Each structure stands twice: as structure tokens, then as C-alpha cells.
PDB file of C-alpha atoms in Angstrom:
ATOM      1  CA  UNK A   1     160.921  53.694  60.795  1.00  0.00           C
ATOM      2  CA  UNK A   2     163.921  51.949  59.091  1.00  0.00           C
ATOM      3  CA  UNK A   3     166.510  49.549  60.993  1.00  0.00           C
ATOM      4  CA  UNK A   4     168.627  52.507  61.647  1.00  0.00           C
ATOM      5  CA  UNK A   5     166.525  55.112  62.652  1.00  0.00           C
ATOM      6  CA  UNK A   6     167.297  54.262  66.857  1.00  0.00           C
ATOM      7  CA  UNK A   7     170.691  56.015  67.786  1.00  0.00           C
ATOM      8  CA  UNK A   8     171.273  54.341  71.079  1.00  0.00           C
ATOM      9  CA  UNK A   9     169.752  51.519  73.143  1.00  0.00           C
ATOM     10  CA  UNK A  10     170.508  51.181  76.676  1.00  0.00           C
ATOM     11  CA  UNK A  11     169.374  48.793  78.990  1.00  0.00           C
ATOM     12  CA  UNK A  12     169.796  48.613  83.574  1.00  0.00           C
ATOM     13  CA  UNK A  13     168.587  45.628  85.195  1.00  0.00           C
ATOM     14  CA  UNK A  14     168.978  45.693  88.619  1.00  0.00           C
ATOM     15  CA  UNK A  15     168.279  43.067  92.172  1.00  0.00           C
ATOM     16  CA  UNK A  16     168.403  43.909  95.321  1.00  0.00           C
ATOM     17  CA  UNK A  17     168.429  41.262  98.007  1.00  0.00           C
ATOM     18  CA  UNK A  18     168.705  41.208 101.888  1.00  0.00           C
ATOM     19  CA  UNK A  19     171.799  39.443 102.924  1.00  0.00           C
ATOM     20  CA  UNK A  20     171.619  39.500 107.157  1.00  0.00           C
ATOM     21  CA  UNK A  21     170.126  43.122 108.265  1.00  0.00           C
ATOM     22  CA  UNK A  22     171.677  44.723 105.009  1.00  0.00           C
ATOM     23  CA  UNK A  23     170.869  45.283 101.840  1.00  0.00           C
ATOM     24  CA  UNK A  24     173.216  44.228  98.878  1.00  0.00           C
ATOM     25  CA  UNK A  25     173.009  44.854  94.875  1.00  0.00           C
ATOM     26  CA  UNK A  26     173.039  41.378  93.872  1.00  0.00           C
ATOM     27  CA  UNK A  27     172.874  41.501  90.022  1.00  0.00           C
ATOM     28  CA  UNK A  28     173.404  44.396  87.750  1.00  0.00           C
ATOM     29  CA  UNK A  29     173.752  44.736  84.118  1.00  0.00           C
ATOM     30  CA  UNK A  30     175.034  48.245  82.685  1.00  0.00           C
ATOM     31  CA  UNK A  31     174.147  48.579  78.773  1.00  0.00           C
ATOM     32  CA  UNK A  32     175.667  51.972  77.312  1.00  0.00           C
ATOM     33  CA  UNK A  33     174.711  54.440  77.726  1.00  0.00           C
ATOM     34  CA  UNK A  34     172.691  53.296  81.259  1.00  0.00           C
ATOM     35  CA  UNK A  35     175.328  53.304  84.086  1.00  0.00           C
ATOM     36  CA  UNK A  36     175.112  53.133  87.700  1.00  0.00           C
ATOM     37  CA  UNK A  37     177.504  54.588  90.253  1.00  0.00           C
ATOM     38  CA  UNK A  38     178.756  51.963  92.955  1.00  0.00           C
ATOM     39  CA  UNK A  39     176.081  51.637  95.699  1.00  0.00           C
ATOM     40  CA  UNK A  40     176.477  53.060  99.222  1.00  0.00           C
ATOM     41  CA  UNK A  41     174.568  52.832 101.928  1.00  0.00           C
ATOM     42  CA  UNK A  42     172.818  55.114 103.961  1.00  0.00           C
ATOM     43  CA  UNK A  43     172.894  56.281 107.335  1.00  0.00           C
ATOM     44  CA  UNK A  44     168.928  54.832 107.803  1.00  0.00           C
ATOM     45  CA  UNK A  45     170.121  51.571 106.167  1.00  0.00           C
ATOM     46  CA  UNK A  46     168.694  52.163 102.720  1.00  0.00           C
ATOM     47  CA  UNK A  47     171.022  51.349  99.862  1.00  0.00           C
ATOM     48  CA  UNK A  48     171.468  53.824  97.295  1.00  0.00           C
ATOM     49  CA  UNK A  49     172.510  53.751  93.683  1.00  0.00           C
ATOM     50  CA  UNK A  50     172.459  56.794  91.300  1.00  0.00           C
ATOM     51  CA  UNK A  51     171.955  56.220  87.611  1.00  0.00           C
ATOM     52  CA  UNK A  52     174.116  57.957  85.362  1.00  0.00           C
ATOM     53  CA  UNK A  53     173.872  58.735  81.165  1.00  0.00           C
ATOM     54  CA  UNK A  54     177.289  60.293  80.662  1.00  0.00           C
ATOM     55  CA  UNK A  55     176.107  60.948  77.239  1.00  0.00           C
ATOM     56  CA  UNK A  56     174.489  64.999  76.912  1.00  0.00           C
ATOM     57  CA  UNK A  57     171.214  63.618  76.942  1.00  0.00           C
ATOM     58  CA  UNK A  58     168.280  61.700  75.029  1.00  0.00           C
ATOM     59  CA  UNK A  59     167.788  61.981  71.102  1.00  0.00           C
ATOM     60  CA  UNK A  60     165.394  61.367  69.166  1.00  0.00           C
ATOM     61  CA  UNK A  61     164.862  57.263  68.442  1.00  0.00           C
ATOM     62  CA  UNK A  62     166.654  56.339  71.669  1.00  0.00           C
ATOM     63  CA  UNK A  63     165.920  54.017  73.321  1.00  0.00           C
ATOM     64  CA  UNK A  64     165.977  53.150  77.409  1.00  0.00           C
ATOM     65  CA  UNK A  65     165.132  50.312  79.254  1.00  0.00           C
ATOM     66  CA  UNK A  66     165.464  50.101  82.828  1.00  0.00           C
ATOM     67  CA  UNK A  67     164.002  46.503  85.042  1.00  0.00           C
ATOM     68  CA  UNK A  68     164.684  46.908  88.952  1.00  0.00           C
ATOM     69  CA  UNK A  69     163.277  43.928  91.789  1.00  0.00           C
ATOM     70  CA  UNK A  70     163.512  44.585  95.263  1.00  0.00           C
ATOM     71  CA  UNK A  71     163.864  41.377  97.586  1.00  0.00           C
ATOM     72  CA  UNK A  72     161.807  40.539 100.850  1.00  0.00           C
ATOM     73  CA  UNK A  73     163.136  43.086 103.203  1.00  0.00           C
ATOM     74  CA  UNK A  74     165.370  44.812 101.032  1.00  0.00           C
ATOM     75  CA  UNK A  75     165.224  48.629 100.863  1.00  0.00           C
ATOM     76  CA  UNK A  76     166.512  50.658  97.629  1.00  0.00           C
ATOM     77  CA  UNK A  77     166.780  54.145  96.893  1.00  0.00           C
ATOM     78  CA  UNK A  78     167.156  55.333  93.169  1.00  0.00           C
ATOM     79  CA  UNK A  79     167.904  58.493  92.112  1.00  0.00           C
ATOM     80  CA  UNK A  80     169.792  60.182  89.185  1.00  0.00           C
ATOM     81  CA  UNK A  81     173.350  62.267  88.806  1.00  0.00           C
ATOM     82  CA  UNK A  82     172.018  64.926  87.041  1.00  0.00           C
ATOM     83  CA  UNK A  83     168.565  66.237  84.893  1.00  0.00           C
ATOM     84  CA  UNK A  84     166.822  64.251  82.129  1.00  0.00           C
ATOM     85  CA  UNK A  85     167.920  66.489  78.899  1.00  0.00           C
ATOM     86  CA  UNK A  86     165.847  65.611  76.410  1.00  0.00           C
ATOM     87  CA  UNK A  87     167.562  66.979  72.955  1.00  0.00           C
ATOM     88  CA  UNK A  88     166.226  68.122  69.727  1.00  0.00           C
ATOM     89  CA  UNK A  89     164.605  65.163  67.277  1.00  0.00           C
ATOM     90  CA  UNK A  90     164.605  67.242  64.211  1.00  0.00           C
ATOM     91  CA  UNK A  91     163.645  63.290  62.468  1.00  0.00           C
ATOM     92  CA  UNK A  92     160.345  64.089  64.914  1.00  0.00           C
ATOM     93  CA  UNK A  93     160.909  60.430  66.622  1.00  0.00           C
ATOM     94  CA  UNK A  94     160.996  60.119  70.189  1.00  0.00           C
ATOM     95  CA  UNK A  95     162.715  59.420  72.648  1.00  0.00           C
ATOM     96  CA  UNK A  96     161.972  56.901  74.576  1.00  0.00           C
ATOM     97  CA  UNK A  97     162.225  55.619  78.384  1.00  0.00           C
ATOM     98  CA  UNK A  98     160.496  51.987  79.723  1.00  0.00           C
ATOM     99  CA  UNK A  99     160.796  51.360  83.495  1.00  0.00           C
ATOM    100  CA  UNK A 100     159.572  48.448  85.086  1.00  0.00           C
ATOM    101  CA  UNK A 101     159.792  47.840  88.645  1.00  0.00           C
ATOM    102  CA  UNK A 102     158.785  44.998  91.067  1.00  0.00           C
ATOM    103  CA  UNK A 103     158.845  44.684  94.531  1.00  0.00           C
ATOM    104  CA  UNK A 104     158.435  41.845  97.158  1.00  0.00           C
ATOM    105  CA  UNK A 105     156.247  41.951 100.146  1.00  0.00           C
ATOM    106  CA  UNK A 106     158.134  43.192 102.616  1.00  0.00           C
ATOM    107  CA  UNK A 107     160.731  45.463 100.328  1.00  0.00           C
ATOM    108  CA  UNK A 108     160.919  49.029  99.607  1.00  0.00           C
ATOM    109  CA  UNK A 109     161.896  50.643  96.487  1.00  0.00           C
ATOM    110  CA  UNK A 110     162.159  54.751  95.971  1.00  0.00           C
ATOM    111  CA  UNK A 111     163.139  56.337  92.599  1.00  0.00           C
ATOM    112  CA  UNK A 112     163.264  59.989  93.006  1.00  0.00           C
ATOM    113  CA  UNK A 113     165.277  61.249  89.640  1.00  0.00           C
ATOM    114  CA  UNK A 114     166.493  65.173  89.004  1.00  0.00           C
ATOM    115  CA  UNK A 115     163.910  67.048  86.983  1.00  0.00           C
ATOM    116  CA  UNK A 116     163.470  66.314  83.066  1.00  0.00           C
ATOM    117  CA  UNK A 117     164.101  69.125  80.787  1.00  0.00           C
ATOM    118  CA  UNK A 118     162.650  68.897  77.158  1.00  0.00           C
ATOM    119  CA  UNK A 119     164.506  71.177  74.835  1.00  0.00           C
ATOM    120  CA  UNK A 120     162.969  73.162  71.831  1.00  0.00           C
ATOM    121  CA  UNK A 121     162.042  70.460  69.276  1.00  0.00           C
ATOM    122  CA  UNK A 122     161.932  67.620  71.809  1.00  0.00           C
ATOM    123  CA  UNK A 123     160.010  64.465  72.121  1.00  0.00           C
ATOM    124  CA  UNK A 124     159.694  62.172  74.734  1.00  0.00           C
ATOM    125  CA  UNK A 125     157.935  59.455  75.807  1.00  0.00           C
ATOM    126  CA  UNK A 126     157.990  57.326  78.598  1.00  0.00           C
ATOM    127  CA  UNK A 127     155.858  53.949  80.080  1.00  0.00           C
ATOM    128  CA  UNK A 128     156.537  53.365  84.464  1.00  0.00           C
ATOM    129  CA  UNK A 129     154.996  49.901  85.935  1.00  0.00           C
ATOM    130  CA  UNK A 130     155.080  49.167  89.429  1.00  0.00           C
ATOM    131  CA  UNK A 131     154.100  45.535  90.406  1.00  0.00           C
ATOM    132  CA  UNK A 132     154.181  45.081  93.956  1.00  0.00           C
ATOM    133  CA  UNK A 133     153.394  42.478  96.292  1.00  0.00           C
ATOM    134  CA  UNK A 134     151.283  42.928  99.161  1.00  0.00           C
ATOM    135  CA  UNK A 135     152.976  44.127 101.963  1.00  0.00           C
ATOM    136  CA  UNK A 136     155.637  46.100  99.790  1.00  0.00           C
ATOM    137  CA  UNK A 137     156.715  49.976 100.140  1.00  0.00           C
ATOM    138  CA  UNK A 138     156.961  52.036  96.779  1.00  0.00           C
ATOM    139  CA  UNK A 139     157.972  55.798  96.311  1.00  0.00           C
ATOM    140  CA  UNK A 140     158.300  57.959  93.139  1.00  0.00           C
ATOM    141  CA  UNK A 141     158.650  61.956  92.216  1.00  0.00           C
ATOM    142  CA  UNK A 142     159.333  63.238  88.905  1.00  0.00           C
ATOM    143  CA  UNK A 143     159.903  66.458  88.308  1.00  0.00           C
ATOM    144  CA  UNK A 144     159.129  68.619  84.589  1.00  0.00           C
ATOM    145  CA  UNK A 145     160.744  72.282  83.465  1.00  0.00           C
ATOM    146  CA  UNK A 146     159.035  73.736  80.901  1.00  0.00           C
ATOM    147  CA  UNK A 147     162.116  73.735  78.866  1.00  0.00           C
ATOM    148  CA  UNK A 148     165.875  75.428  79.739  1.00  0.00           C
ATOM    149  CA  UNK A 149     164.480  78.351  81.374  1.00  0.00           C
ATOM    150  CA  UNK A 150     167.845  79.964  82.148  1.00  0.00           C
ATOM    151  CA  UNK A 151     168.017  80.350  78.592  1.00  0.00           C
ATOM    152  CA  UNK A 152     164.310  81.760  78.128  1.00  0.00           C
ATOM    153  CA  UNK A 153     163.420  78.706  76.378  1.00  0.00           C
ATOM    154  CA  UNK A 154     159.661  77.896  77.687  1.00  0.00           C
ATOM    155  CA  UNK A 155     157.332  75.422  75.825  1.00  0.00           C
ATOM    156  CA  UNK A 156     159.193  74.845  72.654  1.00  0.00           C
ATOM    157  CA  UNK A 157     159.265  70.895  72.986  1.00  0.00           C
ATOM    158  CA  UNK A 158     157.390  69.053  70.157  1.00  0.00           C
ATOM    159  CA  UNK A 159     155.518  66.377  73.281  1.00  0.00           C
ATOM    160  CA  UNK A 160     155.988  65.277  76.461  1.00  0.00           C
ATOM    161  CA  UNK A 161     154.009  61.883  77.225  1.00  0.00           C
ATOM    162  CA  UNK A 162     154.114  59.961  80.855  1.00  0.00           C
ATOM    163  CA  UNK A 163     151.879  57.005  81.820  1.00  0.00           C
ATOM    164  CA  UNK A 164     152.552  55.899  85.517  1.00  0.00           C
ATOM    165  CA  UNK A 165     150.778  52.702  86.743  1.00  0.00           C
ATOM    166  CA  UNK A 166     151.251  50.662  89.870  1.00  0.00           C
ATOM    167  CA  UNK A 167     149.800  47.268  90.619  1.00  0.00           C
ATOM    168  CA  UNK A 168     149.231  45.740  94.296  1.00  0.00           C
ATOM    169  CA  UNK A 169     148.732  41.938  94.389  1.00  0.00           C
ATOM    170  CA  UNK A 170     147.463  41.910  91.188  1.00  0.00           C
ATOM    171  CA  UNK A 171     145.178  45.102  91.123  1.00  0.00           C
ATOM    172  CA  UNK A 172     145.896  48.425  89.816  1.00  0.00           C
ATOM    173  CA  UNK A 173     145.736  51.116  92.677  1.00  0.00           C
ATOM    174  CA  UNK A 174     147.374  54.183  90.495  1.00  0.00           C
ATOM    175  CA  UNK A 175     147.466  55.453  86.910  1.00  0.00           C
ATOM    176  CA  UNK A 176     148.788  58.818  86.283  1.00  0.00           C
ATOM    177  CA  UNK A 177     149.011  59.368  82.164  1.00  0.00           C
ATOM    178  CA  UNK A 178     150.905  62.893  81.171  1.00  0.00           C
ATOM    179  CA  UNK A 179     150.715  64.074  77.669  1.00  0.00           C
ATOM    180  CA  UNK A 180     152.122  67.848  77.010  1.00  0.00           C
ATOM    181  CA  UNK A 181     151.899  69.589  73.339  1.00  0.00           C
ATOM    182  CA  UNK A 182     152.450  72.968  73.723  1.00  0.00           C
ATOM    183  CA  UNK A 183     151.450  73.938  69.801  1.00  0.00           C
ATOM    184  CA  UNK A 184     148.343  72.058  70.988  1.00  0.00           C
ATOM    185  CA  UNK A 185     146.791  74.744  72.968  1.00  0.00           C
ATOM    186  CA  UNK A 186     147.240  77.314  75.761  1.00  0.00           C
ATOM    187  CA  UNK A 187     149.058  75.426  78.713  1.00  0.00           C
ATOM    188  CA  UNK A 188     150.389  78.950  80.534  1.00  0.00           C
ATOM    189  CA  UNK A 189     146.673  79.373  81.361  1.00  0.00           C
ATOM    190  CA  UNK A 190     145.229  78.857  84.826  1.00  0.00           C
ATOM    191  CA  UNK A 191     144.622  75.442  85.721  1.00  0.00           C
ATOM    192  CA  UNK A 192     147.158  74.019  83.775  1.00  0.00           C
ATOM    193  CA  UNK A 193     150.627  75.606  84.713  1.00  0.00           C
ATOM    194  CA  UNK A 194     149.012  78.851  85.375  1.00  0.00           C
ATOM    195  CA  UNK A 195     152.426  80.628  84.083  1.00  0.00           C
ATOM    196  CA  UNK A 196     155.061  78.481  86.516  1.00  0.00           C
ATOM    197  CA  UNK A 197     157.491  76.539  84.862  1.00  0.00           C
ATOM    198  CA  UNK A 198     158.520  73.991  87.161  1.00  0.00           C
ATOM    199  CA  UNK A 199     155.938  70.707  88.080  1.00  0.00           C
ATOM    200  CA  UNK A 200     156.256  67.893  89.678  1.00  0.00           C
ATOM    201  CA  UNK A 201     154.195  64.465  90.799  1.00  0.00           C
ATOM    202  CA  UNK A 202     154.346  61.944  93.314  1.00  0.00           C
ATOM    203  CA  UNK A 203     152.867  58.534  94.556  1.00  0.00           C
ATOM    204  CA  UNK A 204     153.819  56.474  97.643  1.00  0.00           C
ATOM    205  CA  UNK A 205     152.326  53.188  98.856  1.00  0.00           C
ATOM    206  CA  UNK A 206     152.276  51.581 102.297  1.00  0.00           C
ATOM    207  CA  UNK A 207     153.784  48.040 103.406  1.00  0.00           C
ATOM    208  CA  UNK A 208     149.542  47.628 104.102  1.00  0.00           C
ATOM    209  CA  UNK A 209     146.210  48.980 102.801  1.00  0.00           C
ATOM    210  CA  UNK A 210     145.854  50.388 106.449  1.00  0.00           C
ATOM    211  CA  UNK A 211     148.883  52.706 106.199  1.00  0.00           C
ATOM    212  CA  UNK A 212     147.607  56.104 107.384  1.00  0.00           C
ATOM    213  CA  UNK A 213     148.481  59.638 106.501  1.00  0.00           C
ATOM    214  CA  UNK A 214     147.173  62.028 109.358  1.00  0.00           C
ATOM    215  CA  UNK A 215     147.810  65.534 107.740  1.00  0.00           C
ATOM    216  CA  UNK A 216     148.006  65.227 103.672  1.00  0.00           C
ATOM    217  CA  UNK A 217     150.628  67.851 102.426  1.00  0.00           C
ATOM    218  CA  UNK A 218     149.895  70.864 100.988  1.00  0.00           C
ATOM    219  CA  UNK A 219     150.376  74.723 100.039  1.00  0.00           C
ATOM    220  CA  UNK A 220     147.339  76.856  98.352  1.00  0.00           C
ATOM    221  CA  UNK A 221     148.028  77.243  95.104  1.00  0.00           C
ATOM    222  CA  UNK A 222     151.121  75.087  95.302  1.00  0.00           C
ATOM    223  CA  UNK A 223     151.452  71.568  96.627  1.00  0.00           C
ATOM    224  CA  UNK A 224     148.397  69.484  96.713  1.00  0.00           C
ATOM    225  CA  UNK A 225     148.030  65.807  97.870  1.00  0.00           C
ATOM    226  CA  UNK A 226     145.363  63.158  98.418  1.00  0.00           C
ATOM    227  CA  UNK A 227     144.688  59.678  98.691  1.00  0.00           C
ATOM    228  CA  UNK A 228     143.166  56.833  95.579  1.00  0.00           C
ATOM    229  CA  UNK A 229     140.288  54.514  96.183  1.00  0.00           C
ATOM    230  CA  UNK A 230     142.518  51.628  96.353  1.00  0.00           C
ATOM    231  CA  UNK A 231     145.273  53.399  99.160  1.00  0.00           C
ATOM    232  CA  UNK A 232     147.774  54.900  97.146  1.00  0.00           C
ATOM    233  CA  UNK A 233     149.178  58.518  98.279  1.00  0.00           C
ATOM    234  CA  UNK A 234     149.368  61.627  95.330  1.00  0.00           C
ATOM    235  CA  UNK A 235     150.901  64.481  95.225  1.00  0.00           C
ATOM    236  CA  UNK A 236     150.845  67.020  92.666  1.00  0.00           C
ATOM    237  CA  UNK A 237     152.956  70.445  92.398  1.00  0.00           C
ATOM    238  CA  UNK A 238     153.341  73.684  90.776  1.00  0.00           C
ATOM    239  CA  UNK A 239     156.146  76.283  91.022  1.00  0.00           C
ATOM    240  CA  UNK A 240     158.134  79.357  89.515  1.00  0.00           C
ATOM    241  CA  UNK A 241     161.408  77.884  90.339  1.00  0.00           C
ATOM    242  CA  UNK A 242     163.404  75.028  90.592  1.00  0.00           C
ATOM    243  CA  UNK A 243     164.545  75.360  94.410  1.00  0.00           C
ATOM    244  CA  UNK A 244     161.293  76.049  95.122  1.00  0.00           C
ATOM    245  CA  UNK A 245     159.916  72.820  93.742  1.00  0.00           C
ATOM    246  CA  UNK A 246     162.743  71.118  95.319  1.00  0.00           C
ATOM    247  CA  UNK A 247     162.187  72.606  99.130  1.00  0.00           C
ATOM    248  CA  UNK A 248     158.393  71.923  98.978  1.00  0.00           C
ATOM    249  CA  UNK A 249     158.394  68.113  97.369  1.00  0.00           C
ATOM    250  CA  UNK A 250     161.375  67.151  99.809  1.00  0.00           C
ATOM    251  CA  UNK A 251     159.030  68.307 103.116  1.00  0.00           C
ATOM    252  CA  UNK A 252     156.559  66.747 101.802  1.00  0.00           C
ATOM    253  CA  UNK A 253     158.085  63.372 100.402  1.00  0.00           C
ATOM    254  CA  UNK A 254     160.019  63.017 104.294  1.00  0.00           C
ATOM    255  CA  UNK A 255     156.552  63.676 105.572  1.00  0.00           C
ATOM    256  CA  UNK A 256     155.018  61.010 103.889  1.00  0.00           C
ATOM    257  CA  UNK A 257     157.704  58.882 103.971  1.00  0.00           C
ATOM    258  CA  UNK A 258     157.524  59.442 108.097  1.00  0.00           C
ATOM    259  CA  UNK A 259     153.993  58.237 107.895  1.00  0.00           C
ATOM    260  CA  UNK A 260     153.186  55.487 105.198  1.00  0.00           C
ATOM    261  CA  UNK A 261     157.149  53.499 106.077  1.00  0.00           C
ATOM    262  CA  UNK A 262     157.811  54.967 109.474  1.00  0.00           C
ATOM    263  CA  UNK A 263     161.058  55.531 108.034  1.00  0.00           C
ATOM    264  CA  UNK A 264     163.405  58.523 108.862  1.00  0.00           C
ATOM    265  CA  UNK A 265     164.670  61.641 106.462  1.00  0.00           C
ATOM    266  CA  UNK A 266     167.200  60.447 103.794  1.00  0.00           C
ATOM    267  CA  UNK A 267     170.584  61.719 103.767  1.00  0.00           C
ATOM    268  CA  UNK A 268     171.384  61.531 100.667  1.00  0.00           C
ATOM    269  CA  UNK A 269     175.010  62.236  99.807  1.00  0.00           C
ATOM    270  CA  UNK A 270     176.084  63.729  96.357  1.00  0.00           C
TER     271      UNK A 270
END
């Protein structure tokens, strides 16, 4: 790789901080092309910021760095403007996402982001670490296409890889590692995506290792979800379409959210 070979680097740092009973965005530094839209706050309490890359997407040797901490009693909600387009890296480099998140006992931090779409040629690679301090509430779905479907595009990417790891006081309670090369081998088959072309994944932690789930989502052949050794919730999907996806991960995302944070349904507004 030579010094030029990265087209962009972007870089989000966010802290969140409770200031009386509210939650406020105390620092936040915007590197193009990372953006965020002004925070609101929700109806529940929960202040939300969308991130936003006004550019048409990820190329290859990009590079994106986002760093979010989440005070004592803070809650924050993260979501995206629009889908993850990854674009064609004809060069073959990839493009590349690093996340690192850390939240204090007693704070909550979601990040829910619009699906990712690879395009033909693609590649993609990102890193997500959650350290959290006992007694702190963590969320997270991501959601995968199999490529612009509307276009009839299906599993021409060049590699999709996702490692997902979140530490609790010091001890790692989930690791989730994604790597997708469709020339690699027959991924329509059953068991893998069994011909759907919409996936997605989820983990949520309670504020303690005690946090219960009574009834763990799920739809044969759908929606599955289950419990690690060390307390952290799963969730794991499969679907032909994208509103179908959606529908089934947001019951059972407010379902879990109802039981691990005792928190109520997010009204998000777009």
C-alpha cells in the first residue's frame, strides 16, 4: 500500500453526559466525511443522534473511525440516515470501519444503523469493541443485503468481514466474527442464507448479570435468539425482504429492550 492509496479518512468522537435528569452531547468532533445530525431527544428521554456520510458511500482504502462514551446515567441512541453502500474497490483494498464504544456503569448506549449493502466488487471490513462497566446497558443490530437486490445484484461483493466483541468489567461476554466470500463457496445453500437475501444480528446487555429475559424471541426458520455463558442476549435473523427483516428485528429488539432495561418502545423520528 503506498501513502496515497486511502481516499478518505473520517473520524466521530462522541460524549454523552447527564446534566440534571437529561442527557446532553457534551463533546463532538465531525471529521469529513463522518457527520452527525443535531441531537434530539426522545419522548422516553433517550437522546438521539443520527450519523450521516453525505458522500455515495465507502470505497475502497477508506477509512472510518468512530469513538463514542456514555456517562453515568446517560442514555444514547445511535442510528444512521440512510444504508451502508459499500462501492466497488476495483484496487481490491477495503474499506474499512473501526468503532469503539465505552460505557459507564449506570449508562446506556444503542447503535442500531440501516442495513449495509456491499456492491459487486466490494470489500469491507469492519472491527466493533464494547467496553462497559458493570452496571451499564448496551444494544446493537446490524443488518446485511446480499448486494442491491432491486437491481438483481446478489453475491457479487469481493468480502464482507465483521468482528463484534463486548467487554464487561474487564471480561469478554460476546464475540461475534462475520467473514462472507461469495467466490469462496456456496452461501445460497441451507444453513447459511438458505436463498434469503436479507440478515441481520443482534446483542443486548443488562445494567446487571441478573437481567432476565422470560420468553427469548423467535420465528421457525426466521428469528432465533439465546443467551452467552457470561449474560449477554443474541439474536440472529434471516429473511427474503427488507421490511420483513425490519418488522421482525424491531418486535423483537422492543421486546428485549422491555426486559433487559425496562425501558419503553423508541419513537424514533426520521
Amino acid at each position: 500500500m503506498t501513502a496515497f492509496s486511502r481516499t478518505r479518512s473520517g473520524l466521530l468522537e462522541l460524549d454523552f453526559e447527564q446534566r440534571g435528569s437529561r442527557t446532553v452531547l457534551l463533546r463532538d468532533v465531525q471529521k469529513a466525511p463522518l457527520m452527525i445530525v443535531r441531537p434530539f431527544e426522545l419522548p422516553c428521554g433517550t437522546l438521539s443522534v443520527f450519523i450521516v456520510n453525505p458522500t455515495g458511500g465507502f470505497l475502497g482504502g477508506d477509512l472510518a473511525e468512530i469513538r463514542v462514551q456514555v456517562g453515568p446515567g446517560a442514555r444514547a441512541l445511535l442510528l444512521t440516515q440512510s444504508a451502508t453502500r459499500v462501492q466497488p474497490s476495483p484496487s481490491g483494498l477495503d474499506a474499512v470501519q473501526n468503532i469503539e464504544f465505552s460505557v459507564a456503569a449506570g449508562g446506556r448506549l444503542e447503535y442500531y444503523p440501516e442495513r449495509t449493502i456491499p456492491f459487486a466488487g466490494s470489500h469491507f471490513r469492519q472491527t466493533l469493541r464494547a467496553d462497559l462497566e458493570a452496571g451499564a446497558e448496551f444494544g446493537l443490530t446490524e443488518t446485511l443485503t446480499t448486494g442491491r437486490v432491486a437491481m438483481g445484484e446478489r453475491l457479487q461483493f469481493g468480502r464482507y468481514r465483521s468482528s463484534t466483541a463486548l467487554w464487561r468489567a474487564g471480561q469478554r461476554v460476546f464475540l461475534d466474527r462475520v467473514d462472507v466470500q461469495p467466490a469462496a463457496g456456496d452461501l445460497t445453500a441451507p444453513g447459511v442464507l438458505g436463498g434469503q437475501d436479507y440478515s441481520a444480528s443482534g446483542v443486548w446487555i443488562g445494567g446487571t448479570e441478573a437481567s432476565e429475559v422470560t420468553q427469548f424471541p423467535a420465528v421457525p426458520g426466521r428469528l432465533a435468539s439465546g443467551r452467552t455463558a457470561r449474560g449477554a442476549v443474541w439474536l440472529r435473523s434471516l429473511a427474503g425482504s427488507g421490511p420483513e427483516l425490519d418488522a421482525a428485528l424491531t418486535e423483537a429488539r422492543e421486546r428485549l429492550r422491555r426486559e433487559l432495561f425496562g425501558a419503553p418502545k423508541l419513537e424514533i423520528r426520521r
